Amino acid sequence: MGLARKDLLRMQELTADEIRLILDTAESMKQVAGRDIKKVPALRGKTLINLFYEASTRTRTSFEIAGKWLSADVINVSTSSSSVSKGESLKDTGLTLQAMHPDIVVLRHPASGAAEFLAKQLAASVINAGDGAHEHPSQALLDLFTIREKKGRLEGLKAAIVGDIAHSRVARSSIHGMRKVGMEVRVAGPRTMLPCFIDRLGVEVFTDLERAIADVDIIMMLRLQLERQQAGLFPSVREYSRLFGLTLPRLKGAKSDVLIMHPGPLNRGVEIAPEVADGPYSLILNQVENGVAVRMALLYLLAGGGQAA
Amino acid sequence: MRILIAGGRVIDPASGVDEVFDLLIEDGRIVRIGKDVRGAEPPEASKGKRSKAAKNAESAINVDRVMDAAGLVVCPGLIDMHVHLRQPGREDKETIATGTLAAARGGFTAVCCMPNTDPVNDTRSVTEFILDTAKREGAVHVYPVGAISKGLRGEELAEIGELFESGCVAVSDDGRPVMNAELMRRAMEYAGMFDLPVISHCEDLHLSGKGVAHEGIVSTELGLCGIPSTSEAAMVARDILLAELTDARLHIAHVSAAESVRLIREAKARGVRVSCEASPHHFALTEEAVRGFDTNAKMNPPLRSESDRQAILAGLRDGTIDVIATDHAPHTAQEKEQEFDVAPFGVIGSETALALTLTTLVASGTLSLNQAIAKLTSEPARILKLPKGRIAEGADADLTIFDPDREWTVDTSGFASKSRNTPFHGWRLKGGTVATIVAGKVVWEA
């Protein structure tokens, strides 16, 4: 059984059943990662193009490894984001790629909606690997997978997402994903980084970190984009860190078994203290590890692999 | 050339006429308005008990053409006080020829073109080029709007006196705001010497930032940078205060936010000389149209929330909003077929404005047909002091004939405009232009 859709663009459009199917499939994919020979023939003869308009280490590598372990032919195309406004249009790039008949295109792009735009141009499946501040569904799925792996369940758990919610595609995808599987979601950050009407997505809103994390099961810290300081969204890294950085003393007020997540890359000492990032409840490296399995599941389900891996 | 428009429902908001009349047009003017005009002259021809048809057949008046307007509305030619004709400079998007033909197709007999061309209309030579080209190639009357500041840079005043002398009917830096309040104050004082209205594109660029859509639930969900309503309203408030200070005539372009409507309503009650316009897309659509990242729903000011739309409707109803104007802003397909962040702001509107007005405002009871027509004819004529927008013997024969009941589906492939960037493609609308008459000449006919 595959996903009954051509593309994966948004968590907002997935059903709870689809999310469960992806997570369950990822579990069997994870077994491949534990094997001596990490290769199954599921996507042999299929072509995967990683089209990245933004710098990315973990997401691009993760999709690349996922494709290779499934025996797909993987091509990486990196374009600097400056070519968004000059040079070849995304439409022409899409038409050019289409002429080479890829089966899956993974797109990372700085403009919200870019994946949806490309998906309309291509017969191939498009996976949104992050579009502007809109969505980053594979990240949200690997986070759900990691939480389920640790807690054994998702429903009824409570999570706090902390940081620049306004500009975060991870936050949006996580909010939709977590809500769909029955989790409670809080968001917390400076008032300047909380987008209007965010509560209408079914989340509780906090500007006090300690209150936000008091009784949650998961704390998801977001990366602070340092250039937001020039935009006037926070006064200084020092003050941001003082008010919204996750430190050991702050964690004392949280549940004793709280799990800490971060989509990376980390600003150590800014939004997360090193001893928290490297501490016993940190799932940060589990997230990276599980990223490969979840992306294998996505590729497999979208490329319509005939037999199970 | 003599044309008889027979048996139409003549609606002239300026004089309050709403009655079935014949109109006789000759040499570019309306020469007679009345019942049975053709049969009535010479007077003896109306005697006896002959049928109307027979009377017409034997009529002593020779006309070159009889246009049967039974069941149709005949009103003053519509005036669109806010269009972008793109010539000179961006003839790939629109030209004076195609833009005015699109206007004629939409029932407009006059348009005011904004100065953000390349070069900018900030000097006599550009104004004269526009007027000359319009005379040669234009389907309808063209009234240029000159720039407030040189190059629309917001630094120094343009030569507003010369722009006025060469034919500009207002000044505006439309497309961008005059961010410097001191310069805007001086522009109002200076334009006041010529009694020229200052048309303000109200937007605080700092508040708009990198915004591409209304700051609301949709921008939050889609992860698009928002343009808050306050970006517009703060400048509306500033310009109202400056108009009070200078006693200038201020016209606020394309009002989109509830806060702006409230500020203008309050200012009018205080006696400030302020008027404003709303565009069909702002009373027919909301931010919801942006979902799916449809770049044909990207314009500035952006489509706002349903409560803003309701405020626009209320403002139209109570007269706070004087005018309906399109902000017709053509862009090429390749410019719009881009990421939402990158695509240019703007939609075309000339060929859908009348039908959207009739469908969205009149059919719903928000405005009477008379009120709606006033906002498209006599009101813009009053604000710009144009000798247009009325039906009277001796007046210019600029007339629009439309069928208020004709239903049609918007299909951009038939548009006269060079561009296709409208969010209304495929919409079912009620009310269609039948004929557009400019200076006694039929310039467009269904």
Coordinates of N, CA and C in Angstrom, one line a residue, chain A residues 12 84-85 90-91 109-114 116-117 120 131 133-134 172 195-198 200-201, chain B residues 210 214-225 291-293 334 336-342:
Chain A
Q12 N -0.4 19.8 6.7 CA -1.8 20.2 6.9 C -2.7 19.4 6.0
V84 N 16.9 32.7 -7.4 CA 15.5 32.7 -7.4 C 14.9 34.0 -8.1
S85 N 15.6 35.1 -7.9 CA 15.1 36.3 -8.5 C 15.8 36.6 -9.8
L90 N 11.8 29.2 -11.7 CA 11.5 27.9 -11.1 C 10.6 27.1 -12.1
K91 N 9.8 27.8 -12.8 CA 8.9 27.1 -13.8 C 9.8 26.4 -14.9
H109 N 13.5 25.2 -0.8 CA 13.4 26.5 -1.5 C 13.1 27.6 -0.5
P110 N 13.6 28.8 -0.6 CA 13.4 29.9 0.4 C 12.0 30.5 0.3
A111 N 11.2 30.3 -0.8 CA 9.9 30.9 -0.9 C 8.8 30.0 -0.5
S112 N 7.9 30.5 0.4 CA 6.7 29.7 0.8 C 5.9 29.4 -0.5
G113 N 5.4 28.1 -0.6 CA 4.6 27.8 -1.8 C 5.4 27.3 -2.9
A114 N 6.7 27.3 -2.9 CA 7.5 26.9 -4.0 C 7.3 25.4 -4.4
E116 N 4.6 23.6 -3.9 CA 3.3 23.5 -4.5 C 3.3 23.9 -6.0
F117 N 4.1 25.0 -6.2 CA 4.3 25.6 -7.5 C 4.9 24.5 -8.4
K120 N 2.9 21.4 -9.5 CA 2.0 21.6 -10.6 C 2.6 21.5 -12.0
D131 N 9.8 24.9 2.4 CA 9.6 26.0 1.6 C 9.3 27.2 2.4
A133 N 8.8 29.9 5.0 CA 8.3 29.7 6.4 C 7.1 28.9 6.4
H134 N 6.8 28.1 5.4 CA 5.5 27.4 5.2 C 5.6 26.1 5.9
R172 N 5.3 25.1 11.9 CA 4.0 25.0 11.2 C 3.7 23.5 11.0
P195 N 3.3 34.6 15.2 CA 2.5 35.2 14.1 C 1.0 35.4 14.6
C196 N 0.3 36.3 14.0 CA -1.0 36.6 14.4 C -1.9 35.4 14.2
F197 N -2.9 35.2 15.1 CA -3.9 34.2 15.0 C -3.3 32.8 15.0
I198 N -2.1 32.6 15.5 CA -1.5 31.3 15.6 C -2.3 30.4 16.5
R200 N -5.4 30.0 16.4 CA -6.4 29.4 15.6 C -6.0 28.0 15.0
L201 N -4.7 27.7 15.1 CA -4.2 26.4 14.6 C -4.3 25.4 15.7
Chain B
K210 N 8.7 43.2 4.2 CA 8.8 42.3 3.0 C 7.5 41.6 2.8
H214 N -1.9 39.9 3.1 CA -2.5 40.5 4.3 C -2.0 39.7 5.6
E215 N -1.6 40.5 6.6 CA -1.2 39.8 7.8 C -2.4 39.3 8.5
G216 N -2.6 38.0 8.5 CA -3.9 37.4 9.1 C -3.7 35.9 9.1
I217 N -4.8 35.2 9.3 CA -4.7 33.8 9.5 C -4.1 33.1 8.3
V218 N -4.4 33.6 7.1 CA -3.9 32.9 5.9 C -2.4 33.1 5.7
S219 N -1.9 34.3 6.0 CA -0.4 34.5 5.9 C 0.3 33.7 7.0
T220 N -0.4 33.6 8.2 CA 0.2 32.8 9.2 C 0.3 31.3 8.8
E221 N -0.8 30.8 8.2 CA -0.8 29.4 7.8 C 0.1 29.1 6.7
L222 N 0.2 30.0 5.7 CA 1.0 29.8 4.5 C 2.5 30.2 4.7
G223 N 2.8 30.8 5.9 CA 4.2 31.2 6.1 C 4.6 32.3 5.2
L224 N 3.7 33.2 4.8 CA 4.0 34.4 4.0 C 4.2 35.6 4.9
C225 N 5.1 36.5 4.5 CA 5.3 37.7 5.3 C 4.0 38.6 5.1
R291 N -4.9 31.3 -0.8 CA -4.6 29.9 -0.5 C -4.3 29.2 -1.8
G292 N -3.3 28.3 -1.8 CA -2.8 27.7 -3.0 C -1.8 28.6 -3.6
F293 N -1.4 29.7 -3.0 CA -0.4 30.6 -3.4 C -0.7 31.1 -4.8
Q334 N 4.6 35.3 -17.6 CA 5.9 34.8 -17.0 C 6.2 35.5 -15.7
K336 N 3.9 36.5 -13.5 CA 3.0 36.0 -12.5 C 3.3 34.5 -12.2
E337 N 3.8 33.8 -13.2 CA 4.1 32.3 -13.0 C 5.4 32.1 -12.3
Q338 N 5.4 32.6 -11.1 CA 6.6 32.5 -10.2 C 6.2 32.2 -8.8
E339 N 7.2 32.1 -8.0 CA 7.0 31.9 -6.5 C 6.2 33.1 -6.1
F340 N 5.3 32.9 -5.1 CA 4.4 34.0 -4.6 C 5.3 35.2 -4.1
D341 N 6.4 34.9 -3.4 CA 7.2 36.0 -2.9 C 7.8 36.9 -4.1
V342 N 8.0 36.3 -5.2 CA 8.7 37.0 -6.3 C 7.8 37.6 -7.3

